[in-house]
Short mmCIF file of C-alpha atoms in Angstrom, two decimals:
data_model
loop_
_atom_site.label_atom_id
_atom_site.label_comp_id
_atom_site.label_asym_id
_atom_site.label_seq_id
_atom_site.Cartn_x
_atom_site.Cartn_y
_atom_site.Cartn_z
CA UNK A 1 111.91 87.37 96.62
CA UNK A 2 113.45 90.17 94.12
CA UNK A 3 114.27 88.71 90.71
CA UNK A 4 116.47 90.39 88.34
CA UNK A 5 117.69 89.60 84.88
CA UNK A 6 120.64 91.94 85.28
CA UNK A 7 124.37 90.28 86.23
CA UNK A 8 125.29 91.22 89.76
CA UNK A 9 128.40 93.11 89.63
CA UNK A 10 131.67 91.50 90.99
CA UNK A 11 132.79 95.03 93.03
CA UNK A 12 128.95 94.94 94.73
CA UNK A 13 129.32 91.09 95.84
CA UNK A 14 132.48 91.54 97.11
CA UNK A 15 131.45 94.32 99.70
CA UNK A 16 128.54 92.06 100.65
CA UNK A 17 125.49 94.77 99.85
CA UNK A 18 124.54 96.29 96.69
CA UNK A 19 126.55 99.21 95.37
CA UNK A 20 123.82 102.39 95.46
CA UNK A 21 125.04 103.45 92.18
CA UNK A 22 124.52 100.46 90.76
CA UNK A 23 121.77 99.22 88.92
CA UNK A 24 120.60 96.06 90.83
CA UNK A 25 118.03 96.03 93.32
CA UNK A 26 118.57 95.88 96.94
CA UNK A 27 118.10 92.07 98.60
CA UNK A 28 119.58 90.05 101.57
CA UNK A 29 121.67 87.08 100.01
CA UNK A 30 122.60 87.06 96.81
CA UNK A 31 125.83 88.93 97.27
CA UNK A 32 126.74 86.29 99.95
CA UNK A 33 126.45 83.60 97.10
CA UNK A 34 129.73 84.96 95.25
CA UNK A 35 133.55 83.41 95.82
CA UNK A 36 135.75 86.03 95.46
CA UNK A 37 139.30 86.16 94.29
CA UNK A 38 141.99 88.47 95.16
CA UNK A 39 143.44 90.93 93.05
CA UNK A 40 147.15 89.26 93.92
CA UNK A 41 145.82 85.83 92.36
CA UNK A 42 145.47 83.67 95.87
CA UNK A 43 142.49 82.07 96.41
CA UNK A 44 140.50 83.06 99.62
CA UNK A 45 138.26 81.01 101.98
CA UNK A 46 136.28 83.07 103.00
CA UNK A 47 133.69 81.05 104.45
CA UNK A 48 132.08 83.54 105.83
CA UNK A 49 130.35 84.70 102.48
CA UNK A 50 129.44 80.91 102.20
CA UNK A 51 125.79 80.00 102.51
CA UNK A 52 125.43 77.05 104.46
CA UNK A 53 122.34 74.68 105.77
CA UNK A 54 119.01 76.45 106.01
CA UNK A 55 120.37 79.62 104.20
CA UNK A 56 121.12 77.56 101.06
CA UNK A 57 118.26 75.11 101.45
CA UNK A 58 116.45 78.83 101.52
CA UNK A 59 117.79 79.97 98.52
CA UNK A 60 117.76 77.36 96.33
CA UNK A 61 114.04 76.53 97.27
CA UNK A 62 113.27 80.52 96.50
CA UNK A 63 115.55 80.64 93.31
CA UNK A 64 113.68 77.34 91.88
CA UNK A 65 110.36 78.68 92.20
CA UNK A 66 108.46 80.35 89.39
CA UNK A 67 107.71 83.36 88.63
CA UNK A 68 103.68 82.70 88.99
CA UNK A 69 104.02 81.22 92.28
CA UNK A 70 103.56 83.90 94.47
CA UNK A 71 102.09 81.91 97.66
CA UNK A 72 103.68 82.74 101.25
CA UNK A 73 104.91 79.24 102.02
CA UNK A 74 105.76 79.06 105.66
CA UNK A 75 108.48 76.18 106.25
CA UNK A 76 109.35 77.06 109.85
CA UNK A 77 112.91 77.27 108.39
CA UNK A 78 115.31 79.27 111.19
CA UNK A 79 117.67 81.85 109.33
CA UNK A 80 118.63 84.04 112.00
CA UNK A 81 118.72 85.37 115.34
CA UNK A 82 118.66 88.56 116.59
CA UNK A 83 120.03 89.58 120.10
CA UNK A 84 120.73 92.43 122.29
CA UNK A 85 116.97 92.84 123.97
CA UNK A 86 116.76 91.94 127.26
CA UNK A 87 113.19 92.43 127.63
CA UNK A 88 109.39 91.78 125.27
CA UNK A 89 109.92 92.87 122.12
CA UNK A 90 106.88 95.24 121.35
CA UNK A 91 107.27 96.43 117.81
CA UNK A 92 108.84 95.74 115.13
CA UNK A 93 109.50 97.47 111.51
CA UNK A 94 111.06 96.34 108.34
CA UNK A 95 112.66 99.02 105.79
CA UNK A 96 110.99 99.16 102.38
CA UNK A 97 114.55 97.63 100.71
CA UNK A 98 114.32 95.03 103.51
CA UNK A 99 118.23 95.52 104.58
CA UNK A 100 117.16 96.79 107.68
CA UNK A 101 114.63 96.54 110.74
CA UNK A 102 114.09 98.75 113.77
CA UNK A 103 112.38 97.01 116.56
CA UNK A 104 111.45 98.35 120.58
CA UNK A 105 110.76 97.06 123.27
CA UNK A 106 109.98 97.17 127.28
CA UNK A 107 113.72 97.93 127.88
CA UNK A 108 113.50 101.05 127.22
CA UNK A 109 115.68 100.93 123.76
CA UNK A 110 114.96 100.91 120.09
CA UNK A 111 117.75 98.99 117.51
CA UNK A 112 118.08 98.92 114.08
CA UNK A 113 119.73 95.77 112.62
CA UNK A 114 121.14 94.62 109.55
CA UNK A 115 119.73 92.02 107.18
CA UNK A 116 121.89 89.74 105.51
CA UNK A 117 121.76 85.97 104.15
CA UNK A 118 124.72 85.02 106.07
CA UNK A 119 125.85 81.63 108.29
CA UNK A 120 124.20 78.55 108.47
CA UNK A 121 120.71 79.83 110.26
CA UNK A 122 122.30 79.11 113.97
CA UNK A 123 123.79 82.36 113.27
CA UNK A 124 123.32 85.21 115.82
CA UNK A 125 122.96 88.77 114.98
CA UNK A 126 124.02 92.19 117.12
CA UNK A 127 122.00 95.45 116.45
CA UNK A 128 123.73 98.31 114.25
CA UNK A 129 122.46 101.30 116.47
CA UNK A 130 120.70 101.50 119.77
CA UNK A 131 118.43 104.45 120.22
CA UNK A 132 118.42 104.42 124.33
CA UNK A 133 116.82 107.98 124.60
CA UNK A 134 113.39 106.68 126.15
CA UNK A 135 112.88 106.44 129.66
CA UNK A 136 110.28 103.96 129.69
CA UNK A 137 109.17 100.95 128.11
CA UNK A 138 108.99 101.62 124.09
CA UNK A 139 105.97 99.88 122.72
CA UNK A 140 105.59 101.27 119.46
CA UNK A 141 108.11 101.99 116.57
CA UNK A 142 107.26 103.16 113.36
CA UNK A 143 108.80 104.73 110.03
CA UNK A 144 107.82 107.89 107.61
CA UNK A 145 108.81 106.48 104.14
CA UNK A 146 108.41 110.56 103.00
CA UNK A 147 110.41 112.13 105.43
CA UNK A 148 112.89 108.65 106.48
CA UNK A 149 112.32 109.50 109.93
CA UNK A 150 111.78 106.57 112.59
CA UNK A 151 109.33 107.70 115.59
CA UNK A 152 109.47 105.64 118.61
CA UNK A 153 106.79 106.30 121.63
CA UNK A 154 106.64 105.41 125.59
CA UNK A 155 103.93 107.75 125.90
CA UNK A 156 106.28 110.77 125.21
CA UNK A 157 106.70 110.80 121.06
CA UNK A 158 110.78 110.76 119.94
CA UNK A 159 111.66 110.82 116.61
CA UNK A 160 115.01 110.23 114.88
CA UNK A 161 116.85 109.81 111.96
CA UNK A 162 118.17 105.65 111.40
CA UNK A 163 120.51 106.53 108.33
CA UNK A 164 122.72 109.00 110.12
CA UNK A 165 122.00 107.05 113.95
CA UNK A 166 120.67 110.65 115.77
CA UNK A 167 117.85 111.82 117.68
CA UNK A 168 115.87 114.75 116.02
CA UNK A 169 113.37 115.73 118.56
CA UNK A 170 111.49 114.37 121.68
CA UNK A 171 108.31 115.77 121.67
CA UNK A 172 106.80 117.63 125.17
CA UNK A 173 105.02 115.34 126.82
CA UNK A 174 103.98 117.66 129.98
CA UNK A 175 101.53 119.42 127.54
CA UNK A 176 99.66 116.71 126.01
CA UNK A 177 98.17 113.44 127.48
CA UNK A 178 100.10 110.15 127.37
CA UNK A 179 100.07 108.41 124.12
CA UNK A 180 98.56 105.17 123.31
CA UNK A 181 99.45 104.39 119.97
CA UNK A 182 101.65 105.87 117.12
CA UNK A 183 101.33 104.95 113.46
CA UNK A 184 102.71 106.84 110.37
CA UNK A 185 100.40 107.95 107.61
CA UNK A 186 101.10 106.33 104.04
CA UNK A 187 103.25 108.38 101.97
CA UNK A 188 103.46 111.44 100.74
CA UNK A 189 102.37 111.76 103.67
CA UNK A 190 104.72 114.14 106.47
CA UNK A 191 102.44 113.01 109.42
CA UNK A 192 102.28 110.67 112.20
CA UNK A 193 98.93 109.95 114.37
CA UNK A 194 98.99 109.64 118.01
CA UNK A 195 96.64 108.62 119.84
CA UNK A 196 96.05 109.75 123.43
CA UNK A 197 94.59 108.07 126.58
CA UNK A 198 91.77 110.75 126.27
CA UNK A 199 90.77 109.38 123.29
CA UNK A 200 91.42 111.87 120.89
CA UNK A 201 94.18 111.25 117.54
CA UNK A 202 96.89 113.87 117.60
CA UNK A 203 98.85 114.72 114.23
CA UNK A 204 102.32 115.57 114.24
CA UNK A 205 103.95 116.80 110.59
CA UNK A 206 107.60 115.69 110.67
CA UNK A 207 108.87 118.67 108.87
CA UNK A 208 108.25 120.88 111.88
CA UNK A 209 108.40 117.87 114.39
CA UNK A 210 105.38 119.24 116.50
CA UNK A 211 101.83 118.62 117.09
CA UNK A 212 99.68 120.24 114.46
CA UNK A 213 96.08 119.53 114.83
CA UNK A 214 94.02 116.99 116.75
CA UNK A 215 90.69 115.05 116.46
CA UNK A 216 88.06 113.45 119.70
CA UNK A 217 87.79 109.70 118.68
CA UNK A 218 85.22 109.28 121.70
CA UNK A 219 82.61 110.89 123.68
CA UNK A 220 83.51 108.81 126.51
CA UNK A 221 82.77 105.19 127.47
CA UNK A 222 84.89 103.92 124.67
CA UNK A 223 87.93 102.93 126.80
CA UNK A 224 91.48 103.39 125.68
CA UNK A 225 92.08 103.00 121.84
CA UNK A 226 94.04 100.20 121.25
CA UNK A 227 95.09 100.42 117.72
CA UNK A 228 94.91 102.32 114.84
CA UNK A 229 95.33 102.59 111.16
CA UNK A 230 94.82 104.61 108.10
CA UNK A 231 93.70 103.72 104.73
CA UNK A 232 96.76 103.65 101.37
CA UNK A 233 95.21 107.45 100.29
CA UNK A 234 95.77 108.57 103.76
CA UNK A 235 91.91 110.09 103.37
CA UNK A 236 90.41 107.61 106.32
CA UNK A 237 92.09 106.25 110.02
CA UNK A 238 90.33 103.78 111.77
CA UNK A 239 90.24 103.15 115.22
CA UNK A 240 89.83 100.46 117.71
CA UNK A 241 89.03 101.13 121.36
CA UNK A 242 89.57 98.49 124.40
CA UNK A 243 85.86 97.94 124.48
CA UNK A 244 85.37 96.76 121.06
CA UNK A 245 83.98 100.08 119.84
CA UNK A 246 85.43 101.00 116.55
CA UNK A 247 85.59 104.52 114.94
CA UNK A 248 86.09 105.54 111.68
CA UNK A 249 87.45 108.85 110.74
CA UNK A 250 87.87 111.21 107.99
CA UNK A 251 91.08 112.90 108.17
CA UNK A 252 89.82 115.64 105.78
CA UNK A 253 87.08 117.09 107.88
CA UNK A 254 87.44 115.31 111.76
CA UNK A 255 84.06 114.06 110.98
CA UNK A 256 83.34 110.82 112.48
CA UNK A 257 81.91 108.74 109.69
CA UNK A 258 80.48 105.82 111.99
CA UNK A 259 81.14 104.35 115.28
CA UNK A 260 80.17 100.69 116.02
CA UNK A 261 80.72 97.77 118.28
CA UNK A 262 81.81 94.93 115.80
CA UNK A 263 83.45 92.74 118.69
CA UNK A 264 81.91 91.16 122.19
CA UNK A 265 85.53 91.10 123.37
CA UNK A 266 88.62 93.87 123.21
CA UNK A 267 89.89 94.68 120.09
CA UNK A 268 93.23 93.28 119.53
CA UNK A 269 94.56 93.78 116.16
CA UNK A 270 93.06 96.09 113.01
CA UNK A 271 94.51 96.09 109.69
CA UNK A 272 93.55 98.42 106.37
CA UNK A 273 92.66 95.88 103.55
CA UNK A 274 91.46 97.94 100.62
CA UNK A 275 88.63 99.06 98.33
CA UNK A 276 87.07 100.45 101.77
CA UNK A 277 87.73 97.27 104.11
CA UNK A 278 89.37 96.52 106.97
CA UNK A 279 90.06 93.49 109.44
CA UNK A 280 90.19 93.52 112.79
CA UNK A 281 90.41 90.49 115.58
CA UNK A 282 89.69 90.49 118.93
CA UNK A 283 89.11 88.50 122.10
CA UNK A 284 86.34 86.85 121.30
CA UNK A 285 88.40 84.49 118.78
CA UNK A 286 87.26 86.22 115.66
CA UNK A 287 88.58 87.86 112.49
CA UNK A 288 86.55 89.75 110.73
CA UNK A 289 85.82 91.44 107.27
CA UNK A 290 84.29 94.97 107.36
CA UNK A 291 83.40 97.73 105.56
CA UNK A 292 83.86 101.47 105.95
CA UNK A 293 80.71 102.74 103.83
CA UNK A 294 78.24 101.07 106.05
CA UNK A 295 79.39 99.93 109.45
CA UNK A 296 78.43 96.89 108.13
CA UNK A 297 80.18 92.73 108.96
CA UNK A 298 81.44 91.64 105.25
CA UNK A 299 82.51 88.15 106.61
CA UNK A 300 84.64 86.38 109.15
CA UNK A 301 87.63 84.53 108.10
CA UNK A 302 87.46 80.56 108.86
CA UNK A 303 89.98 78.88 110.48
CA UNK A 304 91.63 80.59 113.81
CA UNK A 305 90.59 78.54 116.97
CA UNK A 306 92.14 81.00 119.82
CA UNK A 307 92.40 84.76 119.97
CA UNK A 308 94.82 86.40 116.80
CA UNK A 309 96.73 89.52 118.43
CA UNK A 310 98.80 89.57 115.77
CA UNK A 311 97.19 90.61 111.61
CA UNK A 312 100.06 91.09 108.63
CA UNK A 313 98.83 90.94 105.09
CA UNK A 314 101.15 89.75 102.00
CA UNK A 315 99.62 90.48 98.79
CA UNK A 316 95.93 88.83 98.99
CA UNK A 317 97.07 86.83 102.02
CA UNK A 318 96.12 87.30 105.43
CA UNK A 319 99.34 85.95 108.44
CA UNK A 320 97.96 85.80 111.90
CA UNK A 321 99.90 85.06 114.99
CA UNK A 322 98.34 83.76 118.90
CA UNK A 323 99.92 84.17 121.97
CA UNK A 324 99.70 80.21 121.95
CA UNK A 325 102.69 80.66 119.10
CA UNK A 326 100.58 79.68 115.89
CA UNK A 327 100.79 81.18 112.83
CA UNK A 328 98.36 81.31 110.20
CA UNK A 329 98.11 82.00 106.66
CA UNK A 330 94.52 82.54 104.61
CA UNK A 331 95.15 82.09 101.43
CA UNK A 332 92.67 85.40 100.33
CA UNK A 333 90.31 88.13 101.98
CA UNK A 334 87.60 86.00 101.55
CA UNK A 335 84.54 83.86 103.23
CA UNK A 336 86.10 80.55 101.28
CA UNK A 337 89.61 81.43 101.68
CA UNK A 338 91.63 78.45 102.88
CA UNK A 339 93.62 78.21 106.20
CA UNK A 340 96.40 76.48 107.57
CA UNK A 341 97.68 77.24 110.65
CA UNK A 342 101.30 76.06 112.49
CA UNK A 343 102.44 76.09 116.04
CA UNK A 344 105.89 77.16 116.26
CA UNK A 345 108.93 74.30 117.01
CA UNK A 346 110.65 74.85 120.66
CA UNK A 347 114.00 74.42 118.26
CA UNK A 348 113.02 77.21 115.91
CA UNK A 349 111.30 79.89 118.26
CA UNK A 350 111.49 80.28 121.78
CA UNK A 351 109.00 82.67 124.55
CA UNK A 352 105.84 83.97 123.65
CA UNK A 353 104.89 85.74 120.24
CA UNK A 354 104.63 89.56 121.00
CA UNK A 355 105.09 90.70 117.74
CA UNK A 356 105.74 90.25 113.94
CA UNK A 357 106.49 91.32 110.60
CA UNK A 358 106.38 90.41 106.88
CA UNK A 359 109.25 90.48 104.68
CA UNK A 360 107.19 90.52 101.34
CA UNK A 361 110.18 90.83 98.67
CA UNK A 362 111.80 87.88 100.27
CA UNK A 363 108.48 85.71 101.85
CA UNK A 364 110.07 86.01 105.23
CA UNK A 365 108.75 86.57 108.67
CA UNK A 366 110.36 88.32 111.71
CA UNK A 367 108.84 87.19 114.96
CA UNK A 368 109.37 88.81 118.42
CA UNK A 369 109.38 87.42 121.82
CA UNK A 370 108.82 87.97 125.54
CA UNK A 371 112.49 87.02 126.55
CA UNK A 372 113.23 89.68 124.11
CA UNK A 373 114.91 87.72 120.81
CA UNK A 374 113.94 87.78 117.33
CA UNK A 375 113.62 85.14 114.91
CA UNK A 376 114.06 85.67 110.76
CA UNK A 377 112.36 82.24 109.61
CA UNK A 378 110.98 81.09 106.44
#
């Protein structure tokens, strides 16, 4: 949660956001905590600015905890619902001030939405914006904190701009392969990678919106890569194929620094730790530790019983999620880290689990389904 010592100003409470002049951080909810009055004297309602039931149990649970306690606690608390899918949600990605989300899915459309604390946690949610250029299912949606572009893929590569609600540019798809999987690189980064069904990772620089270079992942026999993702510096990208193979390579040069197969099953998830680590899960029920320098099994993290498709890390903490609708929660990237694990309520999630997110400022999670809704819970 963001923390401030600074008063919130009466002007920025009223309009329900925070004033981008102003000096106080964006958050979702503490504006909603303020009665206002009118100018003319009379006393407004206003219940809508209210919090109410699992918002305020939220809040003052949040606002009561210390400063040192910096644990994700995971309450299976319902805040909010978000509608207007009407099929799996695929992706889904929060903004950096956490006001806002884009998420896509197999109906062809991308949204962006609006966070705010705001009802009583029945409350349900429209999108701001649907981008409904795609003519395919959308399985991946990312964002370029450099250039504020969003970039949204169904094997052709669109990009557009989720502050002014506009395409920029759909990339030619009759000249390259289908894509895979789309990520963007860590800031100050321009570039996005793509990868391709011929196993190969394509760049594209956002400030020309084109392809600009390309690297071979595979010499063949690797299968389609699944997922992908590059280190903080932007320096490595690692890559998971369907067969469990898993490349590592240098952005720098193209030089593939290793290739391995750390998994008897598919690869289903991969996720950039640090200090030259990375985690990855896969079919055959395992998360694992591993490191870059030499190809080499760190540990496996304890705990997970069923396959995790689903990796998010918060601070030192590692969140999983199943298709069986469990999430869990090591406590650190480590071979004694502790685990607890919790299958989601009927009443507080409903479908399968096809995707998530972490709300880190605010220790909230987004969760996406197969009948297309999304969940904020705490």
């Amino acid at each position: 949660m963001m923390r401030t010592t600074k008063p919130i100003r009466l002007q920025d409470a009223a309009n329900g956001f925070s004033n981008p002049h102003s000096d106080f951080p964006p958050s979702i909810g503490f504006a909603t905590t303020v009665d206002i009055t009118k100018y003319t004297g009379s006393r407004m309602d206003n219940t809508q600015r209210h919090l109410r039931g699992n918002w305020l149990a939220y809040w003052e649970h949040e606002i009561g905890r210390s400063e040192q306690d910096a644990r994700f606690n995971f309450k299976q608390i319902k805040l909010q619902t978000f509608m207007g899918h009407t099929n799996s949600v695929k992706s889904i990605h929060v903004l950096n001030n956490e006001n806002s989300f884009i998420s896509c899915s197999k109906d062809k459309t991308v949204k962006l939405w609006s966070l705010r604390s705001q009802g009583d946690g029945n409350t349900h949610v429209s999108s701001q914006w649907t981008y409904a250029g795609h003519k395919k299912s959308v399985f991946g949606v990312t964002f370029s904190d450099s250039m504020r572009y969003a970039a949204s893929c169904d094997s052709t590569v669109h990009v557009w701009d989720p502050f002014i609600c506009a395409g920029v540019k759909q990339l030619d798809s009759l000249r390259h392969s289908p894509v895979t999987v789309l990520t963007a690189m860590a800031a100050p980064s321009t570039q996005l990678v793509a990868a391709t069904t011929d196993a190969t990772l394509k760049f594209i620089d956002l400030r020309i919106c084109n392809y600009t270079h390309e690297f071979k992942v595979s010499m063949g026999g690797a299968g389609l890569v699944r997922c992908i993702d590059t280190s903080g510096d932007g320096r490595l990208v690692t890559v998971a194929h369907s067969s469990g193979v898993i490349s590592v390579l240098d952005t720098r040069t193209g030089h593939l620094l290793s290739t391995w197969k750390p998994h008897e099953g598919e690869v289903l998830c991969m996720k950039w730790y640090k200090d030259g680590t990375f985690i990855s899960s896969a079919l055959d029920q395992t998360v694992s530790v591993w490191s870059v320098d030499d190809s080499k099994l760190k540990f496996t993290l304890r705990g997970p019983t069923e396959p995790v498709h689903l990796i998010c890390l918060y601070g030192e903490e590692v969140i999983t999620g199943t298709t069986a609708n469990r999430i869990g929660v090591h406590t650190s990237v480590s071979p004694t880290a502790s685990f607890s694990s919790t299958r989601l309520r009927s009443d507080t999630f409903r479908g399968v689990l096809t995707t998530m997110a972490v709300l880190p400022l605010n220790r909230l999670l987004l969760l996406g389904a197969d009948n297309g809704t999304i969940r904020l819970l705490c």
